[in-house]
């Protein structure tokens, strides 16, 4: 495989293929769901995420201070940005298995 020269073990390569296909499949499935609200009515993406953000902000601040502090980040970033982050995270993790990174 392409990853053998940099020392990625065969098991890691095999599991990466499985993990990556699960990630892509789950991402595509979530994208296909749309943004129906919990009440069953259709909302625009902006309305949907505003509703979720408002809910998080309505939680007791003393129990969820860190979640509320990052609420804008939690609900920020579009699907493409979040997908690219996931791929980057997988690849960075993969790099930790390389025993010969120079190839």
mmCIF file of N, CA, C and O in Angstrom:
data_model
loop_
_atom_site.group_PDB
_atom_site.id
_atom_site.type_symbol
_atom_site.label_atom_id
_atom_site.label_comp_id
_atom_site.label_asym_id
_atom_site.label_seq_id
_atom_site.Cartn_x
_atom_site.Cartn_y
_atom_site.Cartn_z
ATOM 1 N N UNK A 1 0.835 -1.191 0.000
ATOM 2 C CA UNK A 1 0.000 0.000 0.000
ATOM 3 C C UNK A 1 0.871 1.243 0.000
ATOM 4 O O UNK A 1 2.070 1.178 0.244
ATOM 5 N N UNK A 2 0.257 2.364 -0.218
ATOM 6 C CA UNK A 2 0.982 3.637 -0.227
ATOM 7 C C UNK A 2 1.544 4.002 1.139
ATOM 8 O O UNK A 2 2.506 4.756 1.233
ATOM 9 N N UNK A 3 0.969 3.481 2.205
ATOM 10 C CA UNK A 3 1.394 3.855 3.546
ATOM 11 C C UNK A 3 2.504 2.955 4.087
ATOM 12 O O UNK A 3 3.100 3.263 5.115
ATOM 13 N N UNK A 4 2.802 1.854 3.433
ATOM 14 C CA UNK A 4 3.825 0.914 3.900
ATOM 15 C C UNK A 4 5.217 1.552 3.968
ATOM 16 O O UNK A 4 5.924 1.351 4.956
ATOM 17 N N UNK A 5 5.660 2.337 2.974
ATOM 18 C CA UNK A 5 7.009 2.916 3.041
ATOM 19 C C UNK A 5 7.242 3.847 4.238
ATOM 20 O O UNK A 5 8.380 4.032 4.648
ATOM 21 N N UNK A 6 6.194 4.400 4.790
ATOM 22 C CA UNK A 6 6.396 5.277 5.954
ATOM 23 C C UNK A 6 6.152 4.530 7.257
ATOM 24 O O UNK A 6 6.143 5.121 8.334
ATOM 25 N N UNK A 7 5.964 3.224 7.168
ATOM 26 C CA UNK A 7 5.914 2.391 8.357
ATOM 27 C C UNK A 7 4.575 2.302 9.057
ATOM 28 O O UNK A 7 4.516 1.983 10.236
ATOM 29 N N UNK A 8 3.493 2.554 8.349
ATOM 30 C CA UNK A 8 2.175 2.402 8.957
ATOM 31 C C UNK A 8 1.843 0.906 8.992
ATOM 32 O O UNK A 8 1.852 0.240 7.953
ATOM 33 N N UNK A 9 1.551 0.346 10.167
ATOM 34 C CA UNK A 9 1.231 -1.084 10.254
ATOM 35 C C UNK A 9 -0.020 -1.449 9.443
ATOM 36 O O UNK A 9 -0.947 -0.655 9.312
ATOM 37 N N UNK A 10 -0.033 -2.678 8.936
ATOM 38 C CA UNK A 10 -1.149 -3.147 8.111
ATOM 39 C C UNK A 10 -2.489 -3.042 8.840
ATOM 40 O O UNK A 10 -3.499 -2.674 8.255
ATOM 41 N N UNK A 11 -2.506 -3.383 10.123
ATOM 42 C CA UNK A 11 -3.749 -3.309 10.897
ATOM 43 C C UNK A 11 -4.282 -1.877 10.940
ATOM 44 O O UNK A 11 -5.483 -1.646 10.795
ATOM 45 N N UNK A 12 -3.397 -0.909 11.097
ATOM 46 C CA UNK A 12 -3.811 0.497 11.144
ATOM 47 C C UNK A 12 -4.391 0.914 9.800
ATOM 48 O O UNK A 12 -5.417 1.589 9.742
ATOM 49 N N UNK A 13 -3.763 0.506 8.715
ATOM 50 C CA UNK A 13 -4.263 0.824 7.372
ATOM 51 C C UNK A 13 -5.648 0.221 7.173
ATOM 52 O O UNK A 13 -6.567 0.882 6.682
ATOM 53 N N UNK A 14 -5.811 -1.032 7.571
ATOM 54 C CA UNK A 14 -7.106 -1.705 7.406
ATOM 55 C C UNK A 14 -8.187 -1.017 8.225
ATOM 56 O O UNK A 14 -9.288 -0.758 7.733
ATOM 57 N N UNK A 15 -7.879 -0.706 9.471
ATOM 58 C CA UNK A 15 -8.861 -0.053 10.330
ATOM 59 C C UNK A 15 -9.139 1.369 9.875
ATOM 60 O O UNK A 15 -10.256 1.853 10.009
ATOM 61 N N UNK A 16 -8.126 2.041 9.334
ATOM 62 C CA UNK A 16 -8.338 3.394 8.825
ATOM 63 C C UNK A 16 -9.352 3.383 7.689
ATOM 64 O O UNK A 16 -10.227 4.238 7.626
ATOM 65 N N UNK A 17 -9.244 2.396 6.805
ATOM 66 C CA UNK A 17 -10.210 2.298 5.714
ATOM 67 C C UNK A 17 -11.620 2.160 6.236
ATOM 68 O O UNK A 17 -12.554 2.799 5.749
ATOM 69 N N UNK A 18 -11.787 1.342 7.254
ATOM 70 C CA UNK A 18 -13.098 1.150 7.869
ATOM 71 C C UNK A 18 -13.569 2.437 8.544
ATOM 72 O O UNK A 18 -14.700 2.893 8.344
ATOM 73 N N UNK A 19 -12.694 3.028 9.339
ATOM 74 C CA UNK A 19 -13.050 4.247 10.064
ATOM 75 C C UNK A 19 -13.394 5.391 9.111
ATOM 76 O O UNK A 19 -14.375 6.105 9.302
ATOM 77 N N UNK A 20 -12.602 5.547 8.065
ATOM 78 C CA UNK A 20 -12.847 6.634 7.123
ATOM 79 C C UNK A 20 -14.175 6.436 6.395
ATOM 80 O O UNK A 20 -14.930 7.393 6.210
ATOM 81 N N UNK A 21 -14.484 5.202 6.014
ATOM 82 C CA UNK A 21 -15.759 4.965 5.331
ATOM 83 C C UNK A 21 -16.932 5.211 6.283
ATOM 84 O O UNK A 21 -17.972 5.729 5.873
ATOM 85 N N UNK A 22 -16.769 4.854 7.557
ATOM 86 C CA UNK A 22 -17.818 5.150 8.543
ATOM 87 C C UNK A 22 -17.995 6.652 8.712
ATOM 88 O O UNK A 22 -19.123 7.155 8.797
ATOM 89 N N UNK A 23 -16.895 7.386 8.769
ATOM 90 C CA UNK A 23 -16.948 8.838 8.937
ATOM 91 C C UNK A 23 -17.666 9.489 7.746
ATOM 92 O O UNK A 23 -18.569 10.303 7.932
ATOM 93 N N UNK A 24 -17.270 9.117 6.550
ATOM 94 C CA UNK A 24 -17.889 9.684 5.347
ATOM 95 C C UNK A 24 -19.368 9.308 5.281
ATOM 96 O O UNK A 24 -20.229 10.152 5.005
ATOM 97 N N UNK A 25 -19.687 8.048 5.566
ATOM 98 C CA UNK A 25 -21.075 7.600 5.529
ATOM 99 C C UNK A 25 -21.941 8.319 6.557
ATOM 100 O O UNK A 25 -23.059 8.752 6.260
ATOM 101 N N UNK A 26 -21.434 8.454 7.776
ATOM 102 C CA UNK A 26 -22.191 9.139 8.825
ATOM 103 C C UNK A 26 -22.375 10.611 8.491
ATOM 104 O O UNK A 26 -23.452 11.179 8.708
ATOM 105 N N UNK A 27 -21.347 11.229 7.933
ATOM 106 C CA UNK A 27 -21.444 12.632 7.565
ATOM 107 C C UNK A 27 -22.489 12.821 6.469
ATOM 108 O O UNK A 27 -23.336 13.716 6.550
ATOM 109 N N UNK A 28 -22.456 11.968 5.458
ATOM 110 C CA UNK A 28 -23.426 12.054 4.362
ATOM 111 C C UNK A 28 -24.845 11.796 4.869
ATOM 112 O O UNK A 28 -25.792 12.490 4.468
ATOM 113 N N UNK A 29 -24.996 10.824 5.770
ATOM 114 C CA UNK A 29 -26.315 10.541 6.337
ATOM 115 C C UNK A 29 -26.844 11.749 7.098
ATOM 116 O O UNK A 29 -27.999 12.147 6.920
ATOM 117 N N UNK A 30 -26.010 12.336 7.935
ATOM 118 C CA UNK A 30 -26.443 13.503 8.704
ATOM 119 C C UNK A 30 -26.836 14.654 7.781
ATOM 120 O O UNK A 30 -27.824 15.345 8.027
ATOM 121 N N UNK A 31 -26.075 14.843 6.723
ATOM 122 C CA UNK A 31 -26.402 15.895 5.754
ATOM 123 C C UNK A 31 -27.755 15.640 5.097
ATOM 124 O O UNK A 31 -28.472 16.572 4.761
ATOM 125 N N UNK A 32 -28.109 14.376 4.909
ATOM 126 C CA UNK A 32 -29.363 14.040 4.229
ATOM 127 C C UNK A 32 -30.589 14.246 5.115
ATOM 128 O O UNK A 32 -31.711 14.257 4.612
ATOM 129 N N UNK A 33 -30.394 14.390 6.409
ATOM 130 C CA UNK A 33 -31.521 14.498 7.324
ATOM 131 C C UNK A 33 -32.235 15.839 7.260
ATOM 132 O O UNK A 33 -33.398 15.939 7.629
ATOM 133 N N UNK A 34 -31.551 16.854 6.816
ATOM 134 C CA UNK A 34 -32.152 18.180 6.808
ATOM 135 C C UNK A 34 -32.168 18.766 8.213
ATOM 136 O O UNK A 34 -31.448 18.318 9.094
ATOM 137 N N UNK A 35 -33.032 19.746 8.410
ATOM 138 C CA UNK A 35 -33.041 20.458 9.686
ATOM 139 C C UNK A 35 -34.442 20.593 10.247
ATOM 140 O O UNK A 35 -34.860 21.672 10.657
ATOM 141 N N UNK A 36 -35.172 19.496 10.288
ATOM 142 C CA UNK A 36 -36.487 19.547 10.929
ATOM 143 C C UNK A 36 -36.283 19.792 12.418
ATOM 144 O O UNK A 36 -35.357 19.270 13.020
ATOM 145 N N UNK A 37 -37.142 20.577 13.010
ATOM 146 C CA UNK A 37 -37.004 20.869 14.437
ATOM 147 C C UNK A 37 -37.525 19.702 15.261
ATOM 148 O O UNK A 37 -38.120 18.761 14.750
ATOM 149 N N UNK A 38 -37.336 19.801 16.549
ATOM 150 C CA UNK A 38 -37.815 18.757 17.448
ATOM 151 C C UNK A 38 -39.338 18.728 17.494
ATOM 152 O O UNK A 38 -39.927 17.760 17.942
ATOM 153 N N UNK A 39 -39.954 19.790 17.047
ATOM 154 C CA UNK A 39 -41.414 19.839 17.015
ATOM 155 C C UNK A 39 -41.964 19.269 15.717
ATOM 156 O O UNK A 39 -43.165 19.173 15.544
ATOM 157 N N UNK A 40 -41.056 18.926 14.772
ATOM 158 C CA UNK A 40 -41.478 18.352 13.506
ATOM 159 C C UNK A 40 -41.643 19.368 12.396
ATOM 160 O O UNK A 40 -41.873 19.002 11.258
ATOM 161 N N UNK A 41 -41.539 20.660 12.707
ATOM 162 C CA UNK A 41 -41.683 21.675 11.662
ATOM 163 C C UNK A 41 -40.345 21.905 10.967
ATOM 164 O O UNK A 41 -39.290 21.747 11.562
ATOM 165 N N UNK A 42 -40.413 22.247 9.689
ATOM 166 C CA UNK A 42 -39.189 22.542 8.948
ATOM 167 C C UNK A 42 -38.707 23.939 9.287
ATOM 168 O O UNK A 42 -39.488 24.892 9.343
ATOM 169 N N UNK A 43 -37.420 24.041 9.519
ATOM 170 C CA UNK A 43 -36.792 25.314 9.823
ATOM 171 C C UNK A 43 -35.617 25.515 8.876
ATOM 172 O O UNK A 43 -35.033 24.545 8.401
ATOM 173 N N UNK A 44 -35.242 26.757 8.693
ATOM 174 C CA UNK A 44 -34.009 27.024 7.949
ATOM 175 C C UNK A 44 -32.845 26.581 8.837
ATOM 176 O O UNK A 44 -32.989 26.487 10.058
ATOM 177 N N UNK A 45 -31.691 26.303 8.245
ATOM 178 C CA UNK A 45 -30.541 25.939 9.077
ATOM 179 C C UNK A 45 -30.237 26.987 10.152
ATOM 180 O O UNK A 45 -29.913 26.649 11.283
ATOM 181 N N UNK A 46 -30.370 28.253 9.795
ATOM 182 C CA UNK A 46 -30.100 29.321 10.762
ATOM 183 C C UNK A 46 -31.077 29.252 11.937
ATOM 184 O O UNK A 46 -30.689 29.387 13.092
ATOM 185 N N UNK A 47 -32.356 29.036 11.643
ATOM 186 C CA UNK A 47 -33.359 28.935 12.700
ATOM 187 C C UNK A 47 -33.108 27.714 13.588
ATOM 188 O O UNK A 47 -33.232 27.786 14.807
ATOM 189 N N UNK A 48 -32.773 26.608 12.962
ATOM 190 C CA UNK A 48 -32.518 25.369 13.692
ATOM 191 C C UNK A 48 -31.365 25.541 14.671
ATOM 192 O O UNK A 48 -31.474 25.204 15.851
ATOM 193 N N UNK A 49 -30.245 26.075 14.184
ATOM 194 C CA UNK A 49 -29.079 26.211 15.055
ATOM 195 C C UNK A 49 -29.255 27.317 16.088
ATOM 196 O O UNK A 49 -28.714 27.221 17.189
ATOM 197 N N UNK A 50 -30.031 28.334 15.763
ATOM 198 C CA UNK A 50 -30.363 29.347 16.768
ATOM 199 C C UNK A 50 -31.176 28.714 17.886
ATOM 200 O O UNK A 50 -30.945 28.999 19.074
ATOM 201 N N UNK A 51 -32.111 27.841 17.540
ATOM 202 C CA UNK A 51 -32.918 27.154 18.537
ATOM 203 C C UNK A 51 -32.031 26.291 19.452
ATOM 204 O O UNK A 51 -32.176 26.316 20.678
ATOM 205 N N UNK A 52 -31.091 25.554 18.866
ATOM 206 C CA UNK A 52 -30.195 24.726 19.664
ATOM 207 C C UNK A 52 -29.288 25.580 20.550
ATOM 208 O O UNK A 52 -29.066 25.266 21.724
ATOM 209 N N UNK A 53 -28.779 26.659 19.980
ATOM 210 C CA UNK A 53 -27.907 27.562 20.746
ATOM 211 C C UNK A 53 -28.677 28.174 21.910
ATOM 212 O O UNK A 53 -28.168 28.239 23.039
ATOM 213 N N UNK A 54 -29.907 28.601 21.668
ATOM 214 C CA UNK A 54 -30.739 29.160 22.743
ATOM 215 C C UNK A 54 -30.977 28.134 23.841
ATOM 216 O O UNK A 54 -30.971 28.463 25.032
ATOM 217 N N UNK A 55 -31.166 26.877 23.436
ATOM 218 C CA UNK A 55 -31.368 25.822 24.432
ATOM 219 C C UNK A 55 -30.125 25.667 25.308
ATOM 220 O O UNK A 55 -30.220 25.606 26.536
ATOM 221 N N UNK A 56 -28.963 25.604 24.686
ATOM 222 C CA UNK A 56 -27.720 25.468 25.453
ATOM 223 C C UNK A 56 -27.558 26.642 26.413
ATOM 224 O O UNK A 56 -27.194 26.461 27.580
ATOM 225 N N UNK A 57 -27.879 27.822 25.943
ATOM 226 C CA UNK A 57 -27.732 29.007 26.797
ATOM 227 C C UNK A 57 -28.784 29.038 27.909
ATOM 228 O O UNK A 57 -28.612 29.736 28.907
ATOM 229 N N UNK A 58 -29.859 28.266 27.776
ATOM 230 C CA UNK A 58 -30.885 28.233 28.821
ATOM 231 C C UNK A 58 -30.539 27.246 29.942
ATOM 232 O O UNK A 58 -31.187 27.251 30.990
ATOM 233 N N UNK A 59 -29.521 26.429 29.726
ATOM 234 C CA UNK A 59 -29.106 25.468 30.748
ATOM 235 C C UNK A 59 -28.480 26.215 31.923
ATOM 236 O O UNK A 59 -27.954 27.314 31.755
ATOM 237 N N UNK A 60 -28.496 25.640 33.117
ATOM 238 C CA UNK A 60 -27.912 26.313 34.281
ATOM 239 C C UNK A 60 -26.424 26.599 34.073
ATOM 240 O O UNK A 60 -25.631 25.675 33.869
ATOM 241 N N UNK A 61 -26.061 27.863 34.118
ATOM 242 C CA UNK A 61 -24.681 28.274 33.858
ATOM 243 C C UNK A 61 -23.696 27.631 34.828
ATOM 244 O O UNK A 61 -22.567 27.303 34.449
ATOM 245 N N UNK A 62 -24.124 27.405 36.060
ATOM 246 C CA UNK A 62 -23.206 26.805 37.035
ATOM 247 C C UNK A 62 -22.912 25.336 36.733
ATOM 248 O O UNK A 62 -21.889 24.806 37.158
ATOM 249 N N UNK A 63 -23.767 24.683 35.972
ATOM 250 C CA UNK A 63 -23.538 23.289 35.596
ATOM 251 C C UNK A 63 -22.859 23.137 34.235
ATOM 252 O O UNK A 63 -22.234 22.118 33.954
ATOM 253 N N UNK A 64 -23.012 24.129 33.375
ATOM 254 C CA UNK A 64 -22.480 24.048 32.009
ATOM 255 C C UNK A 64 -21.669 25.286 31.627
ATOM 256 O O UNK A 64 -21.833 25.828 30.530
ATOM 257 N N UNK A 65 -20.761 25.749 32.487
ATOM 258 C CA UNK A 65 -20.045 26.991 32.176
ATOM 259 C C UNK A 65 -19.149 26.878 30.945
ATOM 260 O O UNK A 65 -19.062 27.815 30.158
ATOM 261 N N UNK A 66 -18.512 25.738 30.767
ATOM 262 C CA UNK A 66 -17.587 25.582 29.633
ATOM 263 C C UNK A 66 -18.350 25.432 28.319
ATOM 264 O O UNK A 66 -17.921 25.954 27.286
ATOM 265 N N UNK A 67 -19.462 24.728 28.357
ATOM 266 C CA UNK A 67 -20.282 24.573 27.158
ATOM 267 C C UNK A 67 -20.823 25.924 26.722
ATOM 268 O O UNK A 67 -20.790 26.265 25.534
ATOM 269 N N UNK A 68 -21.298 26.702 27.658
ATOM 270 C CA UNK A 68 -21.832 28.023 27.313
ATOM 271 C C UNK A 68 -20.727 28.963 26.842
ATOM 272 O O UNK A 68 -20.949 29.786 25.960
ATOM 273 N N UNK A 69 -19.536 28.814 27.398
ATOM 274 C CA UNK A 69 -18.410 29.675 26.997
ATOM 275 C C UNK A 69 -18.048 29.457 25.525
ATOM 276 O O UNK A 69 -17.664 30.390 24.831
ATOM 277 N N UNK A 70 -18.194 28.231 25.034
ATOM 278 C CA UNK A 70 -17.804 27.914 23.655
ATOM 279 C C UNK A 70 -19.002 27.743 22.723
ATOM 280 O O UNK A 70 -18.873 27.181 21.644
ATOM 281 N N UNK A 71 -20.160 28.245 23.126
ATOM 282 C CA UNK A 71 -21.382 28.008 22.344
ATOM 283 C C UNK A 71 -21.259 28.511 20.901
ATOM 284 O O UNK A 71 -21.749 27.862 19.982
ATOM 285 N N UNK A 72 -20.570 29.625 20.692
ATOM 286 C CA UNK A 72 -20.419 30.127 19.322
ATOM 287 C C UNK A 72 -19.545 29.198 18.480
ATOM 288 O O UNK A 72 -19.822 28.988 17.296
ATOM 289 N N UNK A 73 -18.534 28.628 19.086
ATOM 290 C CA UNK A 73 -17.684 27.672 18.374
ATOM 291 C C UNK A 73 -18.436 26.362 18.155
ATOM 292 O O UNK A 73 -18.364 25.758 17.086
ATOM 293 N N UNK A 74 -19.185 25.954 19.167
ATOM 294 C CA UNK A 74 -19.955 24.707 19.095
ATOM 295 C C UNK A 74 -20.911 24.709 17.909
ATOM 296 O O UNK A 74 -21.074 23.703 17.224
ATOM 297 N N UNK A 75 -21.530 25.841 17.645
ATOM 298 C CA UNK A 75 -22.497 25.935 16.552
ATOM 299 C C UNK A 75 -21.953 26.713 15.355
ATOM 300 O O UNK A 75 -22.695 27.062 14.451
ATOM 301 N N UNK A 76 -20.662 26.974 15.332
ATOM 302 C CA UNK A 76 -20.042 27.701 14.220
ATOM 303 C C UNK A 76 -19.465 26.740 13.193
ATOM 304 O O UNK A 76 -19.419 25.526 13.396
ATOM 305 N N UNK A 77 -19.019 27.279 12.107
ATOM 306 C CA UNK A 77 -18.405 26.470 11.063
ATOM 307 C C UNK A 77 -19.435 25.726 10.244
ATOM 308 O O UNK A 77 -20.365 25.155 10.791
ATOM 309 N N UNK A 78 -19.251 25.755 8.971
ATOM 310 C CA UNK A 78 -20.176 25.076 8.077
ATOM 311 C C UNK A 78 -19.815 23.614 7.906
ATOM 312 O O UNK A 78 -18.790 23.141 8.399
ATOM 313 N N UNK A 79 -20.662 22.875 7.198
ATOM 314 C CA UNK A 79 -20.426 21.443 7.010
ATOM 315 C C UNK A 79 -19.099 21.130 6.325
ATOM 316 O O UNK A 79 -18.418 20.180 6.708
ATOM 317 N N UNK A 80 -18.711 21.919 5.344
ATOM 318 C CA UNK A 80 -17.447 21.650 4.650
ATOM 319 C C UNK A 80 -16.261 21.828 5.599
ATOM 320 O O UNK A 80 -15.323 21.022 5.598
ATOM 321 N N UNK A 81 -16.305 22.884 6.408
ATOM 322 C CA UNK A 81 -15.230 23.141 7.363
ATOM 323 C C UNK A 81 -15.144 22.015 8.397
ATOM 324 O O UNK A 81 -14.063 21.546 8.745
ATOM 325 N N UNK A 82 -16.286 21.567 8.879
ATOM 326 C CA UNK A 82 -16.304 20.503 9.883
ATOM 327 C C UNK A 82 -15.852 19.166 9.290
ATOM 328 O O UNK A 82 -15.141 18.403 9.936
ATOM 329 N N UNK A 83 -16.244 18.877 8.050
ATOM 330 C CA UNK A 83 -15.806 17.646 7.405
ATOM 331 C C UNK A 83 -14.290 17.665 7.213
ATOM 332 O O UNK A 83 -13.606 16.687 7.526
ATOM 333 N N UNK A 84 -13.761 18.787 6.722
ATOM 334 C CA UNK A 84 -12.319 18.905 6.504
ATOM 335 C C UNK A 84 -11.559 18.755 7.824
ATOM 336 O O UNK A 84 -10.495 18.138 7.868
ATOM 337 N N UNK A 85 -12.112 19.295 8.898
ATOM 338 C CA UNK A 85 -11.480 19.143 10.206
ATOM 339 C C UNK A 85 -11.407 17.665 10.589
ATOM 340 O O UNK A 85 -10.380 17.189 11.078
ATOM 341 N N UNK A 86 -12.480 16.923 10.375
ATOM 342 C CA UNK A 86 -12.494 15.502 10.703
ATOM 343 C C UNK A 86 -11.463 14.723 9.911
ATOM 344 O O UNK A 86 -10.757 13.865 10.464
ATOM 345 N N UNK A 87 -11.352 15.006 8.625
ATOM 346 C CA UNK A 87 -10.354 14.330 7.790
ATOM 347 C C UNK A 87 -8.954 14.680 8.285
ATOM 348 O O UNK A 87 -8.092 13.800 8.429
ATOM 349 N N UNK A 88 -8.721 15.949 8.579
ATOM 350 C CA UNK A 88 -7.419 16.381 9.086
ATOM 351 C C UNK A 88 -7.085 15.680 10.400
ATOM 352 O O UNK A 88 -5.963 15.217 10.611
ATOM 353 N N UNK A 89 -8.066 15.565 11.270
ATOM 354 C CA UNK A 89 -7.865 14.900 12.548
ATOM 355 C C UNK A 89 -7.505 13.423 12.355
ATOM 356 O O UNK A 89 -6.594 12.903 13.011
ATOM 357 N N UNK A 90 -8.194 12.755 11.445
ATOM 358 C CA UNK A 90 -7.882 11.355 11.149
ATOM 359 C C UNK A 90 -6.456 11.213 10.605
ATOM 360 O O UNK A 90 -5.709 10.314 11.012
ATOM 361 N N UNK A 91 -6.073 12.105 9.706
ATOM 362 C CA UNK A 91 -4.739 12.016 9.116
ATOM 363 C C UNK A 91 -3.651 12.330 10.136
ATOM 364 O O UNK A 91 -2.584 11.695 10.140
ATOM 365 N N UNK A 92 -3.898 13.291 11.014
ATOM 366 C CA UNK A 92 -2.908 13.595 12.058
ATOM 367 C C UNK A 92 -2.750 12.409 13.000
ATOM 368 O O UNK A 92 -1.642 12.099 13.429
ATOM 369 N N UNK A 93 -3.859 11.760 13.317
ATOM 370 C CA UNK A 93 -3.776 10.570 14.149
ATOM 371 C C UNK A 93 -3.024 9.455 13.448
ATOM 372 O O UNK A 93 -2.220 8.755 14.063
ATOM 373 N N UNK A 94 -3.274 9.293 12.167
ATOM 374 C CA UNK A 94 -2.580 8.280 11.379
ATOM 375 C C UNK A 94 -1.076 8.518 11.399
ATOM 376 O O UNK A 94 -0.288 7.573 11.519
ATOM 377 N N UNK A 95 -0.669 9.759 11.324
ATOM 378 C CA UNK A 95 0.756 10.100 11.298
ATOM 379 C C UNK A 95 1.481 9.619 12.547
ATOM 380 O O UNK A 95 2.684 9.325 12.503
ATOM 381 N N UNK A 96 0.778 9.486 13.661
ATOM 382 C CA UNK A 96 1.432 9.033 14.888
ATOM 383 C C UNK A 96 1.844 7.566 14.814
ATOM 384 O O UNK A 96 2.635 7.119 15.635
ATOM 385 N N UNK A 97 1.318 6.822 13.847
ATOM 386 C CA UNK A 97 1.671 5.419 13.684
ATOM 387 C C UNK A 97 2.866 5.209 12.755
ATOM 388 O O UNK A 97 3.364 4.096 12.640
ATOM 389 N N UNK A 98 3.311 6.254 12.092
ATOM 390 C CA UNK A 98 4.405 6.125 11.127
ATOM 391 C C UNK A 98 5.727 5.883 11.856
ATOM 392 O O UNK A 98 6.156 6.681 12.674
ATOM 393 N N UNK A 99 6.365 4.756 11.560
ATOM 394 C CA UNK A 99 7.668 4.467 12.164
ATOM 395 C C UNK A 99 8.818 4.989 11.322
ATOM 396 O O UNK A 99 9.949 5.069 11.781
ATOM 397 N N UNK A 100 8.522 5.379 10.084
ATOM 398 C CA UNK A 100 9.545 5.902 9.171
ATOM 399 C C UNK A 100 8.923 7.079 8.413
ATOM 400 O O UNK A 100 8.681 6.988 7.209
ATOM 401 N N UNK A 101 8.639 8.209 9.087
ATOM 402 C CA UNK A 101 7.920 9.315 8.450
ATOM 403 C C UNK A 101 8.591 9.890 7.211
ATOM 404 O O UNK A 101 7.924 10.477 6.367
ATOM 405 N N UNK A 102 9.893 9.704 7.070
ATOM 406 C CA UNK A 102 10.594 10.240 5.897
ATOM 407 C C UNK A 102 10.402 9.358 4.674
ATOM 408 O O UNK A 102 10.685 9.768 3.566
ATOM 409 N N UNK A 103 9.913 8.120 4.887
ATOM 410 C CA UNK A 103 9.628 7.208 3.781
ATOM 411 C C UNK A 103 10.871 6.748 3.137
ATOM 412 O O UNK A 103 11.092 6.249 2.146
#
